[in-house]
PDB file of C-alpha atoms and ligand atoms in Angstrom:
ATOM      1  CA  MET A 138      33.073 110.056  56.254  1.00 79.00           C
ATOM      2  CA  ARG A 139      29.967 109.039  58.094  1.00 88.00           C
ATOM      3  CA  ASN A 140      28.403 109.145  61.516  1.00 92.00           C
ATOM      4  CA  LEU A 141      29.947 112.511  62.342  1.00 95.00           C
ATOM      5  CA  ASP A 142      28.958 113.842  65.723  1.00 94.00           C
ATOM      6  CA  GLU A 143      28.969 117.298  67.254  1.00 95.00           C
ATOM      7  CA  ASN A 144      32.677 117.058  67.922  1.00 92.00           C
ATOM      8  CA  THR A 145      34.103 115.119  64.970  1.00 96.00           C
ATOM      9  CA  ILE A 146      32.275 117.208  62.337  1.00 97.00           C
ATOM     10  CA  THR A 147      34.750 120.093  62.667  1.00 97.00           C
ATOM     11  CA  ASP A 148      37.801 118.114  61.568  1.00 96.00           C
ATOM     12  CA  ALA A 149      35.753 116.505  58.788  1.00 96.00           C
ATOM     13  CA  VAL A 150      34.977 119.924  57.307  1.00 96.00           C
ATOM     14  CA  LEU A 151      38.562 121.112  57.720  1.00 95.00           C
ATOM     15  CA  LYS A 152      39.882 118.047  55.895  1.00 94.00           C
ATOM     16  CA  ARG A 153      37.876 119.087  52.823  1.00 93.00           C
ATOM     17  CA  HIS A 154      39.870 122.350  52.683  1.00 91.00           C
ATOM     18  CA  GLU A 155      43.196 120.583  52.350  1.00 91.00           C
ATOM     19  CA  GLY A 156      43.039 120.670  48.560  1.00 91.00           C
ATOM     20  CA  ALA A 157      42.434 124.427  48.333  1.00 92.00           C
ATOM     21  CA  SER A 158      44.560 125.762  45.465  1.00 94.00           C
ATOM     22  CA  ASN A 159      44.593 129.188  47.129  1.00 96.00           C
ATOM     23  CA  VAL A 160      46.605 128.505  50.285  1.00 94.00           C
ATOM     24  CA  ARG A 161      45.533 131.708  52.025  1.00 96.00           C
ATOM     25  CA  LEU A 162      41.855 131.018  51.302  1.00 96.00           C
ATOM     26  CA  GLY A 163      42.265 127.529  52.738  1.00 95.00           C
ATOM     27  CA  ALA A 164      43.882 128.927  55.899  1.00 94.00           C
ATOM     28  CA  VAL A 165      41.261 131.659  56.382  1.00 96.00           C
ATOM     29  CA  MET A 166      38.308 129.298  55.838  1.00 96.00           C
ATOM     30  CA  THR A 167      39.823 126.666  58.117  1.00 96.00           C
ATOM     31  CA  SER A 168      40.110 129.172  60.939  1.00 97.00           C
ATOM     32  CA  LEU A 169      36.639 130.560  60.244  1.00 97.00           C
ATOM     33  CA  VAL A 170      35.022 127.115  60.383  1.00 97.00           C
ATOM     34  CA  ARG A 171      36.895 126.221  63.563  1.00 97.00           C
ATOM     35  CA  HIS A 172      35.737 129.412  65.288  1.00 98.00           C
ATOM     36  CA  LEU A 173      32.164 129.077  63.961  1.00 98.00           C
ATOM     37  CA  HIS A 174      31.855 125.523  65.225  1.00 98.00           C
ATOM     38  CA  ASP A 175      33.423 126.407  68.561  1.00 98.00           C
ATOM     39  CA  PHE A 176      31.001 129.330  68.846  1.00 98.00           C
ATOM     40  CA  ALA A 177      27.979 127.092  68.141  1.00 98.00           C
ATOM     41  CA  ARG A 178      29.169 124.543  70.699  1.00 98.00           C
ATOM     42  CA  GLU A 179      30.005 127.232  73.281  1.00 98.00           C
ATOM     43  CA  VAL A 180      26.543 128.843  73.180  1.00 98.00           C
ATOM     44  CA  GLN A 181      24.801 125.516  72.440  1.00 98.00           C
ATOM     45  CA  LEU A 182      23.117 127.186  69.460  1.00 98.00           C
ATOM     46  CA  THR A 183      19.508 126.028  69.045  1.00 98.00           C
ATOM     47  CA  GLU A 184      17.796 125.413  65.706  1.00 98.00           C
ATOM     48  CA  GLU A 185      15.521 128.436  66.339  1.00 98.00           C
ATOM     49  CA  GLU A 186      18.534 130.642  66.999  1.00 98.00           C
ATOM     50  CA  TRP A 187      20.279 129.359  63.868  1.00 98.00           C
ATOM     51  CA  GLU A 188      17.133 130.202  61.846  1.00 98.00           C
ATOM     52  CA  ALA A 189      16.949 133.675  63.423  1.00 98.00           C
ATOM     53  CA  GLY A 190      20.576 134.240  62.432  1.00 98.00           C
ATOM     54  CA  ILE A 191      19.876 133.198  58.852  1.00 98.00           C
ATOM     55  CA  ARG A 192      16.813 135.494  58.747  1.00 98.00           C
ATOM     56  CA  PHE A 193      18.921 138.377  60.071  1.00 98.00           C
ATOM     57  CA  LEU A 194      21.644 137.910  57.439  1.00 98.00           C
ATOM     58  CA  THR A 195      18.975 137.620  54.739  1.00 98.00           C
ATOM     59  CA  GLU A 196      17.521 140.985  55.834  1.00 98.00           C
ATOM     60  CA  VAL A 197      21.010 142.486  55.814  1.00 98.00           C
ATOM     61  CA  GLY A 198      21.362 141.291  52.219  1.00 98.00           C
ATOM     62  CA  HIS A 199      17.953 142.559  51.146  1.00 97.00           C
ATOM     63  CA  ILE A 200      18.501 146.117  52.365  1.00 97.00           C
ATOM     64  CA  THR A 201      21.963 146.313  50.818  1.00 95.00           C
ATOM     65  CA  ASP A 202      22.228 148.049  47.432  1.00 90.00           C
ATOM     66  CA  GLY A 203      24.497 150.483  45.620  1.00 82.00           C
ATOM     67  CA  ASN A 204      23.793 153.228  48.181  1.00 80.00           C
ATOM     68  CA  ARG A 205      23.375 151.235  51.368  1.00 87.00           C
ATOM     69  CA  GLN A 206      25.922 148.688  52.595  1.00 91.00           C
ATOM     70  CA  GLU A 207      24.379 147.012  55.620  1.00 95.00           C
ATOM     71  CA  PHE A 208      27.103 144.323  55.738  1.00 95.00           C
ATOM     72  CA  ILE A 209      29.757 147.012  56.286  1.00 95.00           C
ATOM     73  CA  LEU A 210      27.545 148.581  58.949  1.00 96.00           C
ATOM     74  CA  LEU A 211      27.336 145.177  60.625  1.00 97.00           C
ATOM     75  CA  SER A 212      31.116 144.799  60.473  1.00 97.00           C
ATOM     76  CA  ASP A 213      31.530 148.357  61.826  1.00 97.00           C
ATOM     77  CA  THR A 214      29.184 147.868  64.768  1.00 98.00           C
ATOM     78  CA  LEU A 215      30.757 144.524  65.679  1.00 98.00           C
ATOM     79  CA  GLY A 216      34.163 146.234  65.832  1.00 98.00           C
ATOM     80  CA  LEU A 217      35.502 144.111  62.976  1.00 98.00           C
ATOM     81  CA  SER A 218      36.158 147.070  60.667  1.00 97.00           C
ATOM     82  CA  MET A 219      38.181 148.888  63.329  1.00 97.00           C
ATOM     83  CA  LEU A 220      40.087 145.700  64.186  1.00 98.00           C
ATOM     84  CA  VAL A 221      41.095 145.216  60.544  1.00 97.00           C
ATOM     85  CA  THR A 222      41.986 148.933  60.255  1.00 97.00           C
ATOM     86  CA  ALA A 223      44.169 148.705  63.377  1.00 96.00           C
ATOM     87  CA  MET A 224      46.024 145.633  62.067  1.00 97.00           C
ATOM     88  CA  ALA A 225      46.552 147.226  58.647  1.00 95.00           C
ATOM     89  CA  ASN A 226      47.889 150.489  60.089  1.00 95.00           C
ATOM     90  CA  ARG A 227      50.615 149.643  62.571  1.00 94.00           C
ATOM     91  CA  LYS A 228      52.614 152.847  62.358  1.00 94.00           C
ATOM     92  CA  PRO A 229      55.601 154.223  64.281  1.00 95.00           C
ATOM     93  CA  VAL A 230      54.782 156.330  67.335  1.00 95.00           C
ATOM     94  CA  GLY A 231      54.306 159.945  66.250  1.00 96.00           C
ATOM     95  CA  CYS A 232      52.398 159.146  63.077  1.00 97.00           C
ATOM     96  CA  THR A 233      48.747 160.139  62.935  1.00 98.00           C
ATOM     97  CA  GLU A 234      46.616 157.113  63.732  1.00 97.00           C
ATOM     98  CA  ALA A 235      44.138 155.678  61.240  1.00 97.00           C
ATOM     99  CA  THR A 236      40.499 154.946  61.857  1.00 97.00           C
ATOM    100  CA  VAL A 237      37.511 153.524  59.996  1.00 96.00           C
ATOM    101  CA  PHE A 238      36.752 154.608  56.432  1.00 94.00           C
ATOM    102  CA  GLY A 239      32.964 154.590  56.838  1.00 92.00           C
ATOM    103  CA  PRO A 240      30.352 154.236  54.101  1.00 90.00           C
ATOM    104  CA  PHE A 241      29.967 157.901  53.160  1.00 92.00           C
ATOM    105  CA  PHE A 242      33.091 158.435  51.065  1.00 93.00           C
ATOM    106  CA  VAL A 243      32.404 158.991  47.383  1.00 90.00           C
ATOM    107  CA  GLY A 244      34.881 159.701  44.611  1.00 91.00           C
ATOM    108  CA  GLY A 245      34.599 162.751  42.377  1.00 91.00           C
ATOM    109  CA  ALA A 246      34.528 165.375  45.132  1.00 95.00           C
ATOM    110  CA  PRO A 247      35.131 168.917  43.827  1.00 96.00           C
ATOM    111  CA  VAL A 248      38.715 170.156  43.896  1.00 97.00           C
ATOM    112  CA  HIS A 249      39.045 173.322  45.978  1.00 97.00           C
ATOM    113  CA  ARG A 250      41.813 175.813  46.645  1.00 97.00           C
ATOM    114  CA  ASN A 251      43.063 176.440  50.141  1.00 97.00           C
ATOM    115  CA  GLY A 252      40.849 179.023  51.812  1.00 96.00           C
ATOM    116  CA  ASP A 253      37.697 177.995  49.931  1.00 96.00           C
ATOM    117  CA  ASP A 254      34.388 177.422  51.675  1.00 96.00           C
ATOM    118  CA  ILE A 255      33.704 173.739  50.994  1.00 97.00           C
ATOM    119  CA  ALA A 256      30.306 173.690  52.769  1.00 96.00           C
ATOM    120  CA  ASN A 257      28.502 174.603  49.532  1.00 94.00           C
ATOM    121  CA  GLY A 258      25.275 175.209  51.447  1.00 92.00           C
ATOM    122  CA  ALA A 259      25.580 172.428  54.050  1.00 92.00           C
ATOM    123  CA  GLY A 260      23.943 173.634  57.269  1.00 93.00           C
ATOM    124  CA  GLY A 261      25.982 174.376  60.357  1.00 95.00           C
ATOM    125  CA  GLU A 262      28.042 176.954  62.197  1.00 95.00           C
ATOM    126  CA  PRO A 263      30.963 178.098  60.043  1.00 96.00           C
ATOM    127  CA  CYS A 264      34.260 176.466  60.937  1.00 97.00           C
ATOM    128  CA  PHE A 265      37.756 177.433  59.767  1.00 97.00           C
ATOM    129  CA  VAL A 266      40.026 174.386  59.612  1.00 98.00           C
ATOM    130  CA  SER A 267      43.800 174.568  59.235  1.00 97.00           C
ATOM    131  CA  GLY A 268      46.960 172.589  59.846  1.00 98.00           C
ATOM    132  CA  ARG A 269      49.998 170.994  58.248  1.00 98.00           C
ATOM    133  CA  ILE A 270      50.797 167.725  56.535  1.00 98.00           C
ATOM    134  CA  MET A 271      54.174 166.489  57.730  1.00 98.00           C
ATOM    135  CA  GLY A 272      56.471 163.474  57.801  1.00 97.00           C
ATOM    136  CA  LEU A 273      57.860 161.891  60.958  1.00 96.00           C
ATOM    137  CA  GLU A 274      60.966 164.107  60.928  1.00 95.00           C
ATOM    138  CA  GLY A 275      58.763 167.181  60.833  1.00 95.00           C
ATOM    139  CA  GLU A 276      59.387 167.675  57.117  1.00 97.00           C
ATOM    140  CA  ALA A 277      56.648 169.476  55.191  1.00 98.00           C
ATOM    141  CA  VAL A 278      54.705 167.351  52.725  1.00 98.00           C
ATOM    142  CA  PRO A 279      53.756 169.698  49.905  1.00 98.00           C
ATOM    143  CA  ASN A 280      51.038 168.952  47.363  1.00 97.00           C
ATOM    144  CA  ALA A 281      49.522 166.135  49.433  1.00 98.00           C
ATOM    145  CA  ARG A 282      46.039 165.275  48.240  1.00 98.00           C
ATOM    146  CA  ILE A 283      43.614 165.907  51.104  1.00 98.00           C
ATOM    147  CA  GLU A 284      40.072 164.576  50.786  1.00 98.00           C
ATOM    148  CA  VAL A 285      37.711 165.765  53.484  1.00 98.00           C
ATOM    149  CA  TRP A 286      34.061 164.882  54.090  1.00 98.00           C
ATOM    150  CA  GLN A 287      31.670 165.444  56.954  1.00 97.00           C
ATOM    151  CA  ALA A 288      28.011 165.421  58.010  1.00 96.00           C
ATOM    152  CA  ASP A 289      25.967 168.623  58.288  1.00 96.00           C
ATOM    153  CA  SER A 290      24.332 169.963  61.456  1.00 94.00           C
ATOM    154  CA  ALA A 291      21.336 167.640  60.878  1.00 94.00           C
ATOM    155  CA  GLY A 292      23.732 164.680  60.980  1.00 93.00           C
ATOM    156  CA  PHE A 293      23.514 163.801  57.289  1.00 93.00           C
ATOM    157  CA  TYR A 294      26.175 163.520  54.587  1.00 94.00           C
ATOM    158  CA  ASP A 295      25.456 165.023  51.158  1.00 93.00           C
ATOM    159  CA  VAL A 296      25.094 161.505  49.715  1.00 90.00           C
ATOM    160  CA  GLN A 297      22.160 160.854  52.068  1.00 89.00           C
ATOM    161  CA  TYR A 298      20.114 163.581  50.356  1.00 90.00           C
ATOM    162  CA  GLU A 299      18.341 163.400  46.983  1.00 88.00           C
ATOM    163  CA  GLY A 300      20.446 164.692  44.096  1.00 87.00           C
ATOM    164  CA  ASP A 301      24.175 164.618  43.561  1.00 86.00           C
ATOM    165  CA  THR A 302      25.331 167.998  44.864  1.00 91.00           C
ATOM    166  CA  HIS A 303      28.575 167.738  46.813  1.00 94.00           C
ATOM    167  CA  ARG A 304      28.369 169.536  50.155  1.00 96.00           C
ATOM    168  CA  ALA A 305      30.941 169.645  52.944  1.00 96.00           C
ATOM    169  CA  ARG A 306      33.117 167.385  50.799  1.00 97.00           C
ATOM    170  CA  ALA A 307      36.236 168.412  48.903  1.00 97.00           C
ATOM    171  CA  VAL A 308      39.697 167.644  47.596  1.00 98.00           C
ATOM    172  CA  LEU A 309      42.464 170.104  48.505  1.00 98.00           C
ATOM    173  CA  HIS A 310      46.240 170.054  48.133  1.00 98.00           C
ATOM    174  CA  SER A 311      48.750 171.096  50.756  1.00 98.00           C
ATOM    175  CA  LEU A 312      50.814 174.223  50.037  1.00 98.00           C
ATOM    176  CA  PRO A 313      54.644 174.213  49.606  1.00 98.00           C
ATOM    177  CA  ASP A 314      55.117 174.474  53.404  1.00 97.00           C
ATOM    178  CA  GLY A 315      52.744 171.511  53.955  1.00 98.00           C
ATOM    179  CA  SER A 316      49.961 173.712  55.262  1.00 98.00           C
ATOM    180  CA  TYR A 317      46.286 173.548  54.355  1.00 98.00           C
ATOM    181  CA  HIS A 318      43.262 175.595  55.319  1.00 98.00           C
ATOM    182  CA  PHE A 319      39.614 175.705  54.358  1.00 97.00           C
ATOM    183  CA  ARG A 320      36.236 176.816  55.635  1.00 97.00           C
ATOM    184  CA  SER A 321      33.456 174.342  56.342  1.00 97.00           C
ATOM    185  CA  ILE A 322      30.921 173.800  59.131  1.00 97.00           C
ATOM    186  CA  VAL A 323      31.190 172.522  62.700  1.00 96.00           C
ATOM    187  CA  ALA A 324      30.882 168.722  62.918  1.00 94.00           C
ATOM    188  CA  GLU A 325      28.050 167.385  65.070  1.00 94.00           C
ATOM    189  CA  PRO A 326      27.360 163.860  66.421  1.00 96.00           C
ATOM    190  CA  TYR A 327      25.055 161.727  64.301  1.00 96.00           C
ATOM    191  CA  PRO A 328      23.536 158.249  64.408  1.00 96.00           C
ATOM    192  CA  ILE A 329      24.692 155.694  61.858  1.00 95.00           C
ATOM    193  CA  PRO A 330      21.818 154.449  59.657  1.00 94.00           C
ATOM    194  CA  HIS A 331      19.719 152.450  62.117  1.00 95.00           C
ATOM    195  CA  ASP A 332      16.431 151.867  60.312  1.00 96.00           C
ATOM    196  CA  GLY A 333      17.504 148.398  59.135  1.00 97.00           C
ATOM    197  CA  PRO A 334      18.424 145.036  60.687  1.00 98.00           C
ATOM    198  CA  VAL A 335      21.677 146.347  62.180  1.00 98.00           C
ATOM    199  CA  GLY A 336      19.759 149.140  63.939  1.00 98.00           C
ATOM    200  CA  LYS A 337      17.290 146.571  65.276  1.00 98.00           C
ATOM    201  CA  LEU A 338      20.154 144.444  66.559  1.00 98.00           C
ATOM    202  CA  LEU A 339      21.771 147.445  68.287  1.00 98.00           C
ATOM    203  CA  ALA A 340      18.467 148.306  69.964  1.00 98.00           C
ATOM    204  CA  ALA A 341      17.970 144.704  71.076  1.00 98.00           C
ATOM    205  CA  LEU A 342      21.454 144.758  72.584  1.00 98.00           C
ATOM    206  CA  GLY A 343      20.721 148.017  74.414  1.00 98.00           C
ATOM    207  CA  ARG A 344      23.254 149.876  72.257  1.00 98.00           C
ATOM    208  CA  HIS A 345      22.851 153.365  70.781  1.00 98.00           C
ATOM    209  CA  PRO A 346      23.756 154.114  67.135  1.00 98.00           C
ATOM    210  CA  TRP A 347      25.589 157.432  67.693  1.00 98.00           C
ATOM    211  CA  ARG A 348      29.016 158.488  66.481  1.00 98.00           C
ATOM    212  CA  PRO A 349      30.853 161.397  68.104  1.00 98.00           C
ATOM    213  CA  ALA A 350      31.268 164.491  65.917  1.00 97.00           C
ATOM    214  CA  HIS A 351      34.134 164.126  63.467  1.00 98.00           C
ATOM    215  CA  LEU A 352      35.674 165.219  60.179  1.00 98.00           C
ATOM    216  CA  HIS A 353      36.863 162.507  57.776  1.00 98.00           C
ATOM    217  CA  PHE A 354      40.252 162.867  56.071  1.00 98.00           C
ATOM    218  CA  MET A 355      42.008 160.754  53.474  1.00 98.00           C
ATOM    219  CA  ILE A 356      45.516 162.000  52.732  1.00 98.00           C
ATOM    220  CA  THR A 357      47.832 160.678  50.035  1.00 98.00           C
ATOM    221  CA  ALA A 358      51.273 161.861  48.955  1.00 98.00           C
ATOM    222  CA  PRO A 359      54.048 160.213  46.918  1.00 97.00           C
ATOM    223  CA  GLY A 360      56.542 158.424  49.179  1.00 97.00           C
ATOM    224  CA  TYR A 361      54.086 158.171  52.085  1.00 97.00           C
ATOM    225  CA  GLU A 362      51.468 155.642  53.178  1.00 97.00           C
ATOM    226  CA  ARG A 363      47.860 156.602  52.605  1.00 97.00           C
ATOM    227  CA  LEU A 364      46.207 157.883  55.772  1.00 97.00           C
ATOM    228  CA  VAL A 365      42.463 157.416  56.321  1.00 98.00           C
ATOM    229  CA  THR A 366      41.392 158.988  59.574  1.00 98.00           C
ATOM    230  CA  HIS A 367      39.036 161.319  61.436  1.00 98.00           C
ATOM    231  CA  VAL A 368      39.470 164.323  63.691  1.00 98.00           C
ATOM    232  CA  PHE A 369      37.047 164.054  66.614  1.00 98.00           C
ATOM    233  CA  ARG A 370      35.544 166.983  68.492  1.00 97.00           C
ATOM    234  CA  ASP A 371      36.660 167.237  72.106  1.00 96.00           C
ATOM    235  CA  GLY A 372      33.891 167.195  74.698  1.00 95.00           C
ATOM    236  CA  ASP A 373      31.502 165.153  72.565  1.00 97.00           C
ATOM    237  CA  ARG A 374      29.289 162.965  74.720  1.00 97.00           C
ATOM    238  CA  TYR A 375      29.820 159.912  72.493  1.00 98.00           C
ATOM    239  CA  LEU A 376      33.638 159.856  72.501  1.00 98.00           C
ATOM    240  CA  ASP A 377      33.666 156.847  74.843  1.00 98.00           C
ATOM    241  CA  SER A 378      30.780 154.977  73.247  1.00 98.00           C
ATOM    242  CA  ASP A 379      31.276 155.424  69.476  1.00 98.00           C
ATOM    243  CA  ALA A 380      28.905 152.970  67.738  1.00 98.00           C
ATOM    244  CA  VAL A 381      31.790 151.793  65.513  1.00 98.00           C
ATOM    245  CA  PHE A 382      34.682 151.900  68.036  1.00 98.00           C
ATOM    246  CA  GLY A 383      36.765 154.338  65.970  1.00 98.00           C
ATOM    247  CA  VAL A 384      37.909 156.891  68.558  1.00 98.00           C
ATOM    248  CA  ARG A 385      41.619 157.362  69.300  1.00 97.00           C
ATOM    249  CA  SER A 386      42.658 159.918  71.929  1.00 97.00           C
ATOM    250  CA  SER A 387      45.338 161.258  69.590  1.00 97.00           C
ATOM    251  CA  LEU A 388      42.626 162.206  67.070  1.00 98.00           C
ATOM    252  CA  ILE A 389      40.593 164.374  69.453  1.00 98.00           C
ATOM    253  CA  ALA A 390      40.940 168.119  68.938  1.00 98.00           C
ATOM    254  CA  ASP A 391      39.490 171.361  70.241  1.00 95.00           C
ATOM    255  CA  TRP A 392      36.922 173.119  68.110  1.00 95.00           C
ATOM    256  CA  ILE A 393      37.348 176.652  69.470  1.00 96.00           C
ATOM    257  CA  HIS A 394      34.166 178.700  69.525  1.00 95.00           C
ATOM    258  CA  HIS A 395      34.351 182.443  68.702  1.00 96.00           C
ATOM    259  CA  GLU A 396      31.738 185.145  68.900  1.00 95.00           C
ATOM    260  CA  GLU A 397      31.188 187.303  65.809  1.00 93.00           C
ATOM    261  CA  GLY A 398      34.312 189.086  64.648  1.00 93.00           C
ATOM    262  CA  VAL A 399      37.216 188.597  62.286  1.00 93.00           C
ATOM    263  CA  ALA A 400      37.858 185.026  61.130  1.00 93.00           C
ATOM    264  CA  PRO A 401      41.381 183.637  60.508  1.00 91.00           C
ATOM    265  CA  ASP A 402      41.054 184.368  56.793  1.00 88.00           C
ATOM    266  CA  GLY A 403      40.137 188.016  57.474  1.00 90.00           C
ATOM    267  CA  THR A 404      36.404 187.560  56.821  1.00 90.00           C
ATOM    268  CA  ARG A 405      34.274 189.721  59.136  1.00 93.00           C
ATOM    269  CA  MET A 406      31.817 187.167  60.551  1.00 94.00           C
ATOM    270  CA  GLN A 407      28.411 188.526  61.575  1.00 93.00           C
ATOM    271  CA  SER A 408      27.634 185.406  63.629  1.00 94.00           C
ATOM    272  CA  PRO A 409      29.580 182.999  65.872  1.00 95.00           C
ATOM    273  CA  PHE A 410      32.074 180.649  64.249  1.00 96.00           C
ATOM    274  CA  SER A 411      34.622 177.991  65.244  1.00 97.00           C
ATOM    275  CA  THR A 412      38.215 177.206  64.411  1.00 97.00           C
ATOM    276  CA  LEU A 413      39.987 173.863  64.351  1.00 97.00           C
ATOM    277  CA  ALA A 414      43.733 173.299  63.972  1.00 97.00           C
ATOM    278  CA  PHE A 415      45.054 169.815  63.296  1.00 98.00           C
ATOM    279  CA  ASP A 416      48.388 168.575  61.910  1.00 98.00           C
ATOM    280  CA  PHE A 417      48.754 165.192  60.241  1.00 98.00           C
ATOM    281  CA  VAL A 418      51.957 163.127  60.366  1.00 98.00           C
ATOM    282  CA  LEU A 419      52.314 160.611  57.540  1.00 98.00           C
ATOM    283  CA  ASN A 420      54.373 157.426  57.629  1.00 97.00           C
ATOM    284  CA  ARG A 421      56.942 156.970  54.848  1.00 96.00           C
ATOM    285  CA  SER A 422      56.114 154.083  52.555  1.00 95.00           C
ATOM    286  CA  SER A 423      58.771 151.387  52.328  1.00 81.00           C
TER     287      SER A 423
HETATM  288  C1  LIG B 523      31.086 157.372  59.275  1.00 77.43           C
HETATM  289  O1  LIG B 523      31.809 157.909  60.069  1.00 77.43           O
HETATM  290  O2  LIG B 523      30.796 158.028  58.291  1.00 77.43           O
HETATM  291  C2  LIG B 523      30.551 155.991  59.546  1.00 77.43           C
HETATM  292  C3  LIG B 523      31.429 155.001  59.893  1.00 77.43           C
HETATM  293  C4  LIG B 523      30.923 153.721  60.126  1.00 77.43           C
HETATM  294  C5  LIG B 523      29.568 153.477  60.005  1.00 77.43           C
HETATM  295  C6  LIG B 523      28.703 154.489  59.658  1.00 77.43           C
HETATM  296  C7  LIG B 523      29.202 155.773  59.440  1.00 77.43           C
HETATM  297 FE1  LIG B 524      31.339 159.945  59.560  1.00 77.43          FE
END
């Protein structure tokens, strides 16, 4: 194959994929090459722009390590992560919707009992969270494993600090009636890590790096599909411009503010606190 020009080169590359032993890989790469070539032709990509793109991806690679995954951040901010999440989580109406996993989940979170304070020193206004884990017919899902993680009032997750103390991160299990409750802190908006190439790209595009305040949940129970989702705080100024496109109206809830007084668990609070109630509806696995 010789003398390929700007139009015939695409089919020439695709022809080389015909022998792929992994059929799915062949199909995915064929589509990727077609879209990449079409993109380059559509924008009439210059050599300088191609070099800038290579430099950008190289920087993304260099800053990525065991703690920092800039490629996922790139995927998140381009909306690709949320697109893949949406396609992987087509659920019947009535089920709690899924949203992005995010880079701040870590395994090995401490197991707590319902009612415990999971903040473990994380800064923020106390918040009492409660709700039920249910199936689509309203049936209680007892003993569901509930993993919860959130940022503190400074906008940082425990894993972003030195040391390996778990804060505002826990595993709980739903009670026989499907209910759960715990104490933590009020979620606040925070910027995604933006001191690297992805942050520079956002700034160059006139985009901010903020995510609206949210709590992360991952819920698993035998007989049900795993649910990875957030609960977002109503009224947050970033609900309509989430840097990673993860907001679903059905996941927005009221954090109710209370002045000092008696908390839902009977604790006499000497300072203001909040409460949040949110039920999760799981889809049965087939
Ligand atoms: C998060 O919510 O933890 C998150 C999600 C995507 C990118 C950065 C952070
Ligand atoms: Fe988050």
